[in-house]
Coordinates of C-alpha atoms in Angstrom, one line a residue:
Chain A
M478 CA 18.3 -49.4 -35.4
S479 CA 14.8 -48.7 -34.1
A480 CA 16.2 -48.9 -30.6
T481 CA 18.7 -46.1 -31.2
A482 CA 16.0 -44.1 -33.0
A483 CA 13.8 -44.5 -29.9
A484 CA 16.7 -43.6 -27.6
T485 CA 17.5 -40.5 -29.7
R486 CA 13.8 -39.5 -29.5
L487 CA 13.7 -39.9 -25.8
R488 CA 16.9 -37.9 -25.4
D489 CA 15.4 -35.2 -27.6
R490 CA 12.2 -35.1 -25.5
L491 CA 14.3 -34.9 -22.2
T492 CA 16.3 -32.0 -23.7
T493 CA 13.1 -30.1 -24.6
A494 CA 11.6 -30.8 -21.1
S495 CA 14.8 -29.5 -19.5
M496 CA 14.4 -26.3 -21.4
V497 CA 10.7 -25.8 -20.9
G498 CA 10.3 -27.4 -17.5
P499 CA 11.8 -25.0 -15.0
A500 CA 10.0 -21.9 -16.4
L501 CA 6.8 -23.8 -16.6
L502 CA 7.1 -25.3 -13.2
L503 CA 7.7 -21.8 -11.7
F504 CA 4.8 -20.3 -13.6
V505 CA 2.5 -23.0 -12.5
V506 CA 3.4 -22.9 -8.8
M507 CA 3.5 -19.1 -8.5
L508 CA 0.7 -18.1 -11.0
V509 CA -1.6 -20.8 -12.2
V510 CA -2.0 -22.4 -8.7
P511 CA -2.6 -19.0 -7.0
V512 CA -5.2 -18.1 -9.6
C513 CA -7.0 -21.4 -9.1
L514 CA -6.7 -20.9 -5.3
S515 CA -8.2 -17.4 -5.7
V516 CA -11.3 -18.9 -7.4
Y517 CA -11.6 -21.5 -4.7
L518 CA -11.1 -19.0 -1.9
S519 CA -13.9 -16.8 -3.5
L520 CA -16.3 -19.6 -2.8
T521 CA -15.5 -19.7 1.0
D522 CA -15.9 -17.6 4.0
W523 CA -12.3 -17.8 4.9
N524 CA -10.9 -15.1 7.2
G525 CA -7.3 -16.0 6.8
Y526 CA -6.9 -17.9 10.1
S527 CA -9.5 -20.6 10.6
A528 CA -8.3 -24.1 9.7
N529 CA -11.5 -25.2 7.8
P530 CA -13.1 -22.5 5.9
A531 CA -16.8 -23.3 5.0
L532 CA -17.8 -23.4 1.3
V533 CA -20.5 -20.7 0.8
G534 CA -21.1 -21.1 -3.0
L535 CA -21.6 -17.8 -4.7
R536 CA -22.5 -15.8 -1.6
N537 CA -19.4 -13.6 -1.9
Y538 CA -20.3 -12.7 -5.5
F539 CA -23.9 -11.8 -4.4
D540 CA -22.5 -9.7 -1.5
L541 CA -20.2 -8.0 -4.0
A542 CA -23.1 -7.1 -6.3
R543 CA -24.8 -5.5 -3.2
S544 CA -21.7 -3.8 -1.7
E545 CA -21.9 -0.1 -2.3
E546 CA -18.2 0.2 -1.4
A547 CA -17.1 -2.4 -4.1
I548 CA -19.4 -1.0 -6.7
R549 CA -18.1 2.5 -6.2
A550 CA -14.5 1.1 -6.3
G551 CA -15.4 -0.6 -9.5
W552 CA -16.7 2.6 -11.1
V553 CA -13.6 4.7 -9.8
T554 CA -11.3 2.0 -11.4
L555 CA -13.2 2.2 -14.7
V556 CA -13.2 6.0 -14.7
I557 CA -9.4 6.0 -14.1
A558 CA -8.8 3.4 -16.7
G559 CA -11.1 4.9 -19.3
V560 CA -10.2 8.6 -18.9
G561 CA -6.6 7.6 -18.3
T562 CA -6.2 5.5 -21.4
I563 CA -7.7 8.2 -23.6
L564 CA -5.4 10.9 -22.2
L565 CA -2.3 8.6 -22.3
S566 CA -2.9 7.7 -26.0
V567 CA -3.8 11.2 -27.3
L568 CA -0.9 12.9 -25.3
G569 CA 1.5 10.0 -26.2
L570 CA 0.7 10.3 -30.0
G571 CA 0.6 14.1 -29.9
F572 CA 4.0 14.5 -28.2
A573 CA 5.5 11.6 -30.3
L574 CA 4.7 13.6 -33.4
L575 CA 6.2 16.7 -31.8
V576 CA 9.5 15.0 -30.7
N577 CA 9.9 12.6 -33.8
G578 CA 12.9 13.2 -35.8
A579 CA 16.6 12.9 -34.8
S580 CA 17.9 16.1 -33.1
R581 CA 19.8 16.8 -29.9
L582 CA 16.9 19.0 -28.7
N583 CA 14.3 16.2 -29.4
S584 CA 16.3 13.6 -27.5
I585 CA 16.3 16.0 -24.4
F586 CA 12.6 16.5 -24.8
R587 CA 12.1 12.7 -24.9
V588 CA 14.1 12.2 -21.7
V589 CA 12.2 14.9 -19.8
L590 CA 8.8 13.5 -20.9
F591 CA 9.8 10.0 -20.0
Y592 CA 11.6 10.5 -16.7
P593 CA 8.7 10.2 -14.3
H594 CA 8.2 6.6 -15.4
V595 CA 11.5 5.8 -13.9
L596 CA 10.3 6.9 -10.4
S597 CA 8.3 4.3 -8.3
A598 CA 4.5 5.1 -8.2
L599 CA 4.8 5.1 -4.4
V600 CA 7.4 7.9 -4.5
V601 CA 5.5 9.9 -7.2
G602 CA 2.5 9.7 -4.9
F603 CA 4.3 11.0 -1.8
L604 CA 5.9 13.6 -3.8
W605 CA 2.7 15.0 -5.4
S606 CA 0.8 14.8 -2.0
A607 CA 3.6 16.9 -0.5
V608 CA 3.2 19.4 -3.4
L609 CA -0.7 19.4 -3.7
G610 CA -1.7 18.4 -0.1
T611 CA -4.0 20.7 2.0
S612 CA -0.7 21.8 3.9
G613 CA 1.5 21.2 0.9
V614 CA 3.9 23.3 -1.1
V615 CA 1.4 24.8 -3.4
N616 CA -1.2 25.6 -0.7
G617 CA 1.4 26.8 1.7
F618 CA 2.6 29.2 -1.0
L619 CA -1.0 30.3 -1.7
T620 CA -1.7 30.8 2.1
T621 CA 1.4 32.9 2.7
R622 CA 0.3 35.2 -0.3
G623 CA -3.3 35.5 1.3
A624 CA -4.9 33.4 -1.4
E625 CA -7.5 30.6 -0.8
V626 CA -6.4 27.0 -0.5
L627 CA -7.2 24.7 -3.4
P628 CA -8.7 21.3 -2.5
F629 CA -6.6 19.1 -4.8
L630 CA -6.8 16.1 -2.5
S631 CA -9.4 17.0 0.0
N632 CA -12.5 17.4 -2.3
P633 CA -13.7 13.9 -3.8
T634 CA -14.1 15.1 -7.3
W635 CA -10.7 17.0 -7.3
A636 CA -9.0 14.1 -5.7
L637 CA -10.0 11.8 -8.5
A638 CA -9.0 14.3 -11.1
T639 CA -5.7 14.8 -9.3
L640 CA -5.1 11.1 -9.2
I641 CA -5.7 10.7 -12.9
G642 CA -3.6 13.8 -13.7
V643 CA -0.7 12.3 -11.8
L644 CA -1.1 9.0 -13.4
V645 CA -1.0 10.7 -16.8
W646 CA 2.1 12.9 -15.8
A647 CA 3.9 9.7 -14.7
G648 CA 2.9 7.6 -17.6
F649 CA 2.5 9.3 -20.9
G650 CA 6.2 9.3 -21.6
V651 CA 5.9 5.5 -22.1
N652 CA 3.2 6.0 -24.7
V653 CA 5.4 8.7 -26.4
V654 CA 8.2 6.1 -26.7
L655 CA 5.9 3.4 -28.0
Y656 CA 4.4 5.8 -30.7
L657 CA 7.9 6.9 -31.6
A658 CA 8.8 3.3 -32.3
G659 CA 5.7 2.9 -34.5
L660 CA 6.5 6.2 -36.3
Q661 CA 10.0 4.8 -37.1
T662 CA 8.5 1.9 -39.0
I663 CA 6.5 3.9 -41.4
S664 CA 8.3 3.9 -44.7
K665 CA 9.8 7.1 -45.8
D666 CA 8.8 6.3 -49.5
L667 CA 5.1 6.3 -48.4
L668 CA 5.4 9.7 -46.7
E669 CA 7.3 11.0 -49.8
A670 CA 4.7 9.7 -52.2
A671 CA 1.9 11.3 -50.2
R672 CA 3.9 14.6 -50.3
I673 CA 4.5 14.4 -54.2
D674 CA 0.7 13.6 -54.6
G675 CA 0.1 17.0 -52.9
A676 CA -1.3 15.8 -49.7
S677 CA -1.4 18.4 -46.8
P678 CA 0.2 17.5 -43.6
R679 CA -3.2 16.8 -42.1
Q680 CA -4.2 14.5 -45.0
T681 CA -0.9 12.7 -44.7
F682 CA -1.4 12.2 -41.0
L683 CA -5.0 10.9 -41.4
N684 CA -4.4 8.8 -44.6
V685 CA -0.8 7.5 -44.1
T686 CA 0.5 7.9 -40.5
L687 CA -2.6 6.9 -38.6
P688 CA -3.4 3.8 -40.6
A689 CA 0.2 2.7 -40.4
L690 CA 0.2 3.2 -36.6
A691 CA -2.9 1.1 -36.0
P692 CA -1.1 -1.9 -34.5
V693 CA 0.9 0.4 -32.1
V694 CA -2.4 2.2 -31.1
T695 CA -3.7 -1.2 -30.2
V696 CA -0.7 -2.1 -28.2
N697 CA -0.9 1.3 -26.5
L698 CA -4.5 1.0 -25.6
V699 CA -4.2 -2.5 -24.2
L700 CA -1.1 -1.8 -22.2
S701 CA -2.5 1.5 -20.7
L702 CA -5.8 -0.1 -20.0
V703 CA -4.3 -3.1 -18.2
S704 CA -1.8 -1.0 -16.2
L705 CA -4.5 1.6 -15.1
L706 CA -7.0 -1.2 -14.0
K707 CA -4.4 -2.2 -11.4
T708 CA -3.8 1.2 -10.0
Y709 CA -2.7 0.7 -6.4
D710 CA 0.6 2.1 -5.2
L711 CA -0.2 5.7 -6.2
V712 CA -3.5 5.5 -4.3
V713 CA -1.7 4.4 -1.2
S714 CA 0.8 7.3 -1.3
L715 CA -1.2 10.2 -2.9
T716 CA -4.8 9.9 -1.4
G717 CA -4.9 6.8 0.8
G718 CA -8.2 6.0 -0.9
G719 CA -9.8 9.3 0.4
P720 CA -11.5 11.7 0.8
A721 CA -14.3 9.5 2.0
G722 CA -13.4 6.5 -0.3
S723 CA -13.7 8.6 -3.4
T724 CA -10.3 7.4 -4.8
Q725 CA -10.5 3.8 -3.7
T726 CA -9.6 1.6 -6.6
A727 CA -10.6 -2.1 -7.0
A728 CA -7.0 -3.2 -6.2
Y729 CA -6.9 -1.0 -3.2
L730 CA -10.2 -2.4 -1.9
I731 CA -9.1 -6.0 -2.5
L732 CA -6.0 -5.7 -0.5
W733 CA -7.9 -3.7 2.2
D734 CA -10.6 -6.3 2.6
S735 CA -8.2 -9.1 2.4
F736 CA -5.7 -7.9 4.9
H737 CA -7.3 -5.3 7.1
N738 CA -10.8 -6.7 7.3
N739 CA -9.7 -10.3 7.1
A740 CA -12.4 -11.0 4.5
L741 CA -10.3 -13.2 2.3
G742 CA -13.2 -14.9 0.7
F743 CA -14.8 -11.6 -0.2
G744 CA -11.5 -10.1 -1.3
S745 CA -10.9 -13.2 -3.5
A746 CA -14.3 -12.7 -5.1
Q747 CA -13.3 -9.2 -6.0
S748 CA -10.0 -10.4 -7.3
V749 CA -11.7 -12.9 -9.6
V750 CA -14.0 -10.3 -10.9
L751 CA -11.1 -7.8 -11.5
M752 CA -9.1 -10.5 -13.3
L753 CA -12.1 -11.3 -15.6
V754 CA -12.8 -7.7 -16.3
T755 CA -9.2 -6.9 -17.1
G756 CA -8.9 -9.9 -19.4
G757 CA -12.3 -9.2 -21.0
L758 CA -11.6 -5.5 -21.6
A759 CA -8.1 -6.1 -23.0
L760 CA -9.5 -8.7 -25.4
T761 CA -12.4 -6.6 -26.4
V762 CA -10.2 -3.6 -27.2
A763 CA -7.8 -5.9 -29.2
R764 CA -10.7 -7.5 -31.0
L765 CA -12.4 -4.1 -31.8
R766 CA -9.0 -2.7 -33.0
S767 CA -8.3 -5.8 -35.2
R768 CA -11.5 -5.2 -36.9
A769 CA -10.7 -1.5 -37.3
D770 CA -7.3 -2.5 -38.7
Q771 CA -8.9 -4.8 -41.2
G772 CA -11.4 -2.2 -42.0
V773 CA -8.6 0.2 -42.9
K774 CA -6.8 -2.4 -45.0
G775 CA -9.8 -3.8 -46.8
Chain B
M1174 CA 4.9 26.4 -69.4
S1175 CA 5.2 29.8 -67.7
A1176 CA 2.3 29.0 -65.4
I1177 CA 4.0 25.8 -64.2
R1178 CA 7.3 27.5 -63.5
L1179 CA 5.3 30.3 -61.7
A1180 CA 3.7 27.7 -59.6
R1181 CA 6.9 26.1 -58.8
V1182 CA 8.6 29.3 -57.8
R1183 CA 5.7 30.1 -55.5
T1184 CA 5.9 26.8 -53.7
N1185 CA 9.5 27.3 -53.3
V1186 CA 9.1 30.6 -51.8
A1187 CA 6.0 30.0 -49.7
K1188 CA 7.0 26.6 -48.1
P1189 CA 9.8 27.3 -45.8
A1190 CA 8.1 30.1 -44.1
P1191 CA 5.2 28.3 -42.3
V1192 CA 7.5 25.4 -41.5
K1193 CA 9.9 27.8 -39.7
V1194 CA 7.2 29.4 -37.7
R1195 CA 5.8 26.0 -36.8
G1196 CA 9.2 24.8 -35.8
L1197 CA 9.7 27.6 -33.5
G1198 CA 6.3 27.2 -32.0
R1199 CA 6.9 23.5 -31.5
I1200 CA 10.2 24.3 -29.6
V1201 CA 8.6 26.8 -27.4
F1202 CA 5.6 24.6 -26.7
L1203 CA 7.9 21.7 -25.9
T1204 CA 10.2 23.8 -23.7
V1205 CA 7.3 25.0 -21.7
T1206 CA 5.9 21.5 -21.3
S1207 CA 9.3 20.3 -20.2
I1208 CA 9.7 22.9 -17.5
L1209 CA 6.2 22.0 -16.2
M1210 CA 7.3 18.3 -16.3
L1211 CA 10.4 19.1 -14.2
V1212 CA 8.6 21.3 -11.7
P1213 CA 7.9 18.5 -9.2
M1214 CA 11.5 17.2 -9.5
Y1215 CA 12.9 20.7 -8.9
L1216 CA 10.6 21.1 -5.8
L1217 CA 11.8 17.6 -4.5
V1218 CA 15.4 18.5 -4.9
V1219 CA 15.4 22.1 -3.4
S1220 CA 12.9 21.3 -0.6
A1221 CA 15.3 18.5 0.5
F1222 CA 17.6 21.3 1.5
K1223 CA 15.1 23.6 3.3
S1224 CA 13.3 23.9 6.6
Q1225 CA 9.6 23.2 6.8
Q1226 CA 8.8 27.0 7.1
D1227 CA 10.9 27.9 4.0
I1228 CA 9.5 25.0 2.0
L1229 CA 6.1 26.5 2.5
A1230 CA 7.0 30.2 2.4
H1231 CA 9.6 30.2 -0.4
P1232 CA 9.0 26.9 -2.2
F1233 CA 10.9 27.9 -5.5
S1234 CA 13.6 30.0 -4.0
L1235 CA 17.2 28.9 -4.4
S1236 CA 18.7 31.5 -2.0
P1237 CA 21.8 30.1 -0.3
D1238 CA 20.7 31.3 3.2
L1239 CA 17.7 29.0 3.0
L1240 CA 19.6 25.8 2.1
T1241 CA 21.1 23.4 4.5
T1242 CA 22.2 19.8 4.3
E1243 CA 21.0 19.2 7.9
Y1244 CA 17.8 17.4 7.0
L1245 CA 19.3 15.3 4.3
Q1246 CA 22.0 14.0 6.8
K1247 CA 19.1 13.2 9.2
A1248 CA 17.3 11.2 6.6
W1249 CA 20.5 9.3 5.7
T1250 CA 21.0 8.4 9.4
N1251 CA 17.3 7.8 10.0
P1252 CA 17.3 5.0 12.7
D1253 CA 13.9 3.7 11.4
F1254 CA 15.0 3.4 7.7
N1255 CA 18.6 2.5 6.9
I1256 CA 18.8 3.7 3.4
V1257 CA 22.1 2.1 2.5
K1258 CA 20.6 -1.2 3.6
G1259 CA 17.5 -0.5 1.4
Y1260 CA 19.7 0.1 -1.5
A1261 CA 21.7 -3.0 -0.9
V1262 CA 18.6 -5.2 -0.4
T1263 CA 16.9 -3.8 -3.5
A1264 CA 20.0 -4.2 -5.6
L1265 CA 20.3 -7.8 -4.6
F1266 CA 16.7 -8.5 -5.6
V1267 CA 17.2 -6.7 -9.0
V1268 CA 20.3 -8.7 -9.8
S1269 CA 18.8 -12.1 -8.7
V1270 CA 15.5 -11.6 -10.5
N1271 CA 17.3 -10.6 -13.7
L1272 CA 19.6 -13.5 -13.7
L1273 CA 16.9 -16.1 -12.8
S1274 CA 14.5 -14.5 -15.4
V1275 CA 17.0 -14.8 -18.3
A1276 CA 18.0 -18.3 -17.3
L1277 CA 14.5 -19.5 -17.3
A1278 CA 12.7 -17.4 -20.0
G1279 CA 15.7 -17.9 -22.5
P1280 CA 15.5 -21.6 -23.1
V1281 CA 11.6 -21.9 -23.1
S1282 CA 11.4 -19.0 -25.6
Y1283 CA 13.9 -20.8 -27.8
V1284 CA 11.8 -24.0 -27.8
I1285 CA 8.6 -22.1 -28.5
A1286 CA 10.2 -20.1 -31.3
R1287 CA 11.7 -23.1 -33.0
R1288 CA 9.1 -25.8 -32.5
T1289 CA 5.9 -25.7 -34.8
E1290 CA 3.7 -28.2 -32.9
K1291 CA 0.5 -26.8 -31.7
R1292 CA 1.2 -27.6 -28.0
F1293 CA 4.1 -25.1 -28.0
R1294 CA 1.6 -22.4 -29.4
V1295 CA -0.7 -23.2 -26.5
L1296 CA 2.2 -22.9 -24.1
L1297 CA 3.1 -19.4 -25.4
L1298 CA -0.6 -18.4 -25.0
L1299 CA -0.6 -19.7 -21.5
F1300 CA 2.4 -17.6 -20.5
V1301 CA 1.1 -14.5 -22.3
A1302 CA -2.3 -14.8 -20.6
G1303 CA -0.2 -14.0 -17.3
T1304 CA 0.2 -10.5 -18.5
F1305 CA -3.5 -9.9 -17.9
I1306 CA -3.4 -10.9 -14.2
P1307 CA -2.9 -7.9 -11.9
S1308 CA -0.2 -8.7 -9.5
Q1309 CA -2.0 -7.1 -6.6
V1310 CA -4.6 -9.7 -7.1
L1311 CA -2.2 -12.5 -7.4
V1312 CA -0.2 -11.6 -4.2
I1313 CA -3.0 -12.8 -1.8
P1314 CA -3.2 -16.4 -3.0
V1315 CA 0.6 -16.3 -3.5
V1316 CA 1.0 -15.7 0.2
Y1317 CA -0.7 -19.0 1.0
T1318 CA 1.2 -20.8 -1.7
L1319 CA 4.6 -19.5 -0.3
K1320 CA 3.5 -20.4 3.3
Y1321 CA 2.7 -23.9 2.1
L1322 CA 6.2 -24.1 0.6
G1323 CA 7.8 -22.6 3.7
L1324 CA 9.1 -19.6 1.6
M1325 CA 6.9 -16.9 3.0
G1326 CA 8.8 -13.9 4.3
T1327 CA 12.1 -15.2 2.8
I1328 CA 14.4 -13.9 0.0
P1329 CA 14.0 -16.9 -2.1
G1330 CA 10.2 -16.8 -2.0
F1331 CA 10.2 -13.1 -3.0
V1332 CA 12.7 -13.6 -5.8
L1333 CA 10.8 -16.4 -7.2
F1334 CA 7.5 -14.7 -7.2
E1335 CA 9.0 -11.5 -8.8
T1336 CA 10.8 -13.7 -11.4
T1337 CA 7.4 -15.4 -12.2
L1338 CA 5.9 -11.9 -12.8
T1339 CA 8.7 -11.3 -15.4
L1340 CA 8.1 -14.4 -17.3
P1341 CA 5.0 -13.6 -19.4
F1342 CA 6.4 -10.6 -21.2
S1343 CA 10.0 -11.9 -21.4
I1344 CA 8.9 -15.1 -23.1
F1345 CA 6.6 -13.1 -25.5
L1346 CA 9.4 -10.7 -26.4
Y1347 CA 12.2 -13.4 -26.6
A1348 CA 10.3 -15.8 -28.6
G1349 CA 9.3 -13.1 -31.1
Y1350 CA 12.9 -12.0 -31.3
I1351 CA 14.3 -15.6 -31.8
M1352 CA 12.0 -16.1 -34.7
T1353 CA 13.8 -13.3 -36.5
I1354 CA 17.2 -15.2 -36.1
P1355 CA 17.7 -17.7 -39.0
A1356 CA 17.3 -21.3 -37.8
S1357 CA 20.0 -22.4 -40.3
L1358 CA 22.6 -20.9 -37.7
D1359 CA 21.6 -23.4 -35.0
E1360 CA 21.2 -26.3 -37.5
A1361 CA 24.7 -25.8 -38.5
A1362 CA 25.9 -25.8 -34.9
S1363 CA 23.9 -29.0 -34.1
V1364 CA 25.3 -30.7 -37.3
D1365 CA 28.7 -30.0 -35.7
G1366 CA 27.5 -31.9 -32.6
A1367 CA 26.4 -29.2 -30.2
G1368 CA 23.5 -30.2 -27.9
K1369 CA 20.4 -28.1 -27.8
H1370 CA 21.4 -26.2 -24.6
R1371 CA 24.8 -25.6 -26.1
V1372 CA 23.3 -24.2 -29.3
F1373 CA 21.0 -22.0 -27.4
W1374 CA 23.5 -20.5 -25.0
S1375 CA 26.4 -20.1 -27.4
I1376 CA 24.7 -19.3 -30.7
V1377 CA 21.3 -18.0 -30.2
F1378 CA 21.6 -16.2 -26.8
P1379 CA 24.4 -13.8 -27.9
L1380 CA 22.3 -12.8 -30.9
M1381 CA 19.3 -12.0 -28.6
K1382 CA 21.2 -9.2 -26.9
P1383 CA 18.8 -6.3 -27.8
A1384 CA 15.8 -8.2 -26.5
V1385 CA 17.7 -9.2 -23.3
V1386 CA 18.9 -5.7 -22.6
T1387 CA 15.4 -4.4 -23.0
M1388 CA 13.9 -6.9 -20.5
V1389 CA 16.7 -6.4 -18.1
I1390 CA 16.0 -2.7 -18.2
L1391 CA 12.2 -3.2 -17.7
N1392 CA 12.7 -5.7 -15.0
T1393 CA 15.1 -3.5 -13.2
F1394 CA 12.6 -0.7 -13.0
S1395 CA 9.8 -2.9 -12.0
V1396 CA 11.6 -4.8 -9.3
W1397 CA 13.2 -1.6 -7.9
N1398 CA 9.9 0.3 -7.9
D1399 CA 7.7 -2.5 -6.7
F1400 CA 5.8 -1.8 -3.5
V1401 CA 3.0 -4.2 -2.8
N1402 CA 4.8 -7.4 -3.4
P1403 CA 7.8 -6.7 -1.0
Q1404 CA 5.5 -5.1 1.5
I1405 CA 3.3 -8.2 1.7
I1406 CA 5.6 -11.0 1.0
L1407 CA 8.6 -9.9 3.0
G1408 CA 6.4 -8.2 5.6
P1409 CA 7.5 -6.3 8.6
G1410 CA 8.4 -9.5 10.5
S1411 CA 11.3 -10.4 8.2
G1412 CA 13.3 -7.2 8.9
L1413 CA 13.9 -6.9 5.2
Y1414 CA 12.9 -3.8 3.4
T1415 CA 13.5 -2.4 -0.1
V1416 CA 13.8 1.2 -1.0
T1417 CA 10.0 1.5 -1.5
T1418 CA 8.8 -0.3 1.5
G1419 CA 11.4 1.6 3.6
V1420 CA 10.1 4.9 2.2
Y1421 CA 6.6 3.9 3.0
A1422 CA 7.6 3.1 6.6
A1423 CA 9.6 6.3 7.0
V1424 CA 7.3 8.8 5.1
S1425 CA 3.7 7.7 5.8
Q1426 CA 3.8 8.4 9.5
Y1427 CA 5.3 11.9 9.0
S1428 CA 3.5 12.8 5.8
T1429 CA 3.2 16.5 6.8
D1430 CA 6.8 16.9 8.2
Y1431 CA 8.2 17.9 4.8
T1432 CA 11.7 18.0 6.3
V1433 CA 11.4 14.2 6.5
V1434 CA 9.4 13.6 3.4
F1435 CA 11.5 15.5 0.8
P1436 CA 15.0 14.3 1.8
T1437 CA 13.8 10.7 2.1
L1438 CA 12.2 10.8 -1.3
L1439 CA 15.3 12.3 -2.8
L1440 CA 17.5 9.6 -1.5
A1441 CA 15.0 6.9 -2.7
V1442 CA 15.0 8.3 -6.3
A1443 CA 18.5 9.5 -6.7
P1444 CA 20.2 6.2 -7.7
L1445 CA 17.6 5.3 -10.2
L1446 CA 17.6 8.7 -11.8
V1447 CA 21.4 8.8 -12.0
V1448 CA 21.4 5.4 -13.8
F1449 CA 18.6 6.6 -16.0
V1450 CA 20.2 9.9 -17.0
L1451 CA 23.5 8.0 -17.7
L1452 CA 21.8 5.3 -19.7
Q1453 CA 18.8 7.2 -21.0
R1454 CA 19.7 6.6 -24.7
H1455 CA 19.8 2.8 -24.2
V1456 CA 16.6 2.9 -22.0
I1457 CA 14.6 4.7 -24.5
S1458 CA 16.0 2.8 -27.6
G1459 CA 15.7 -0.4 -25.8
L1460 CA 12.0 0.3 -25.2
T1461 CA 11.6 1.3 -28.8
A1462 CA 13.2 -1.9 -30.0
G1463 CA 11.0 -4.0 -27.7
A1464 CA 7.8 -2.2 -29.0
T1465 CA 8.6 -2.8 -32.6
K1466 CA 9.6 -6.4 -32.1
G1467 CA 6.5 -7.1 -30.0

């Protein structure tokens, strides 16, 4: 009796293992091990070739704290992520409210607002650099009309603003769709009740719609933040990190240092910091928001 | 009495007017925004049919004397970037990653959704934590892991890594979705003698269709559009290129020759845009479903 029970339990465990095992194995080999490897490499002076890299302790991290280039890339990344997240969320919610409701026209607007997200960031960057570059379409047009050329990509401040603008152009459609999903979950009865109570559209929005959207706002903020902190492809094709490094993001510098400068140890230290900052910021936003959600409910 | 009636009459008369004006303003505003959103795409399409000089002097013109298919043909037969091969390789990756991702993420999500023990909660957290790791950061150590496994620069190596990147969000979405499917369904099947694998694939999996469709759409976009991972893992040595890495090779050296840039970019985006326009309703509703479940 107990022998068959034990056999059943064993078989049950083997079945569970066969369902969990393959995914877990791949995840560990291709994600957990590399992350650990990254932490280990960040403590070495490895150049990518030498057989026995020397352990140098935290030297790469001290170098990182002193590296003007890395600190600038860090700030550029934070500006992109901060400004970008705010713009994506505000525009996302604004346009979601405008195209909410089932009509043929609204579905066309949704598709048009969303379509740039389908294009690869690399292609988007090349396209916009052909449109806004020094000898690009817009400036070519201005030149033939005798007007002055605009430095969209050739002035450091303009280039960063252009980069953020293109990121927002390409990405806010996703936020629109996510907010639309949230708007659909708000009960019609609640909106009806607010209307009967004589609430103005503005009051309804502030007291009914916005609180009900709180979880969607959190999801949007975290997703936008995480995706903007890894901005890379667009930098490669739109600005190449220039002019004068003004649009180099953390991800761009990490790959540059690791593969062009052969400073893998230093690149790995930057990777570890970027991972910690990404995880930390995402969790902070989620936690602050969950306090805000509870504040609304309580 | 009469005061109340008067008030009612007044609201009845006053209400529709502002709503209508606002409705018209809304449509005008959205139309202008939509046109602005489409300007880059319009320039991409018309510039692919023009000479360098005409692109710069008459960017918006659609005059037939300016248009020619010469440059598009050149891009199609570019000896440095065989676009048809790029499509084929990318499509192969998209299909393999989707199949493998569903095959791996499905069963593990089922276990996570149905088992209540703490270790399965921890497993879910472990997978979800993967979402916060930027893949560009990961690709450096992955290169050395793949080298160690002898998979660097190979199709299996690339497909396995891309599949791994899909696991965190897939498992999160699938597990959440399976929890909404009543467990009594699978209990009935297992009483009838079906094993767990059988129960999952023939009872639960067909019911997960909306979640799976959403993930397949998201994975298709992300694999098709990925640049850094194919660029680094497949590398120039392998002779394999996707649409994006091929575009990079073809465009980055000729970035101011717009008769190369625009036609190449048009060929790169055309298939995905066509698919998107045909399936847009499913894409957007799939994303919407994913967002509310998640």
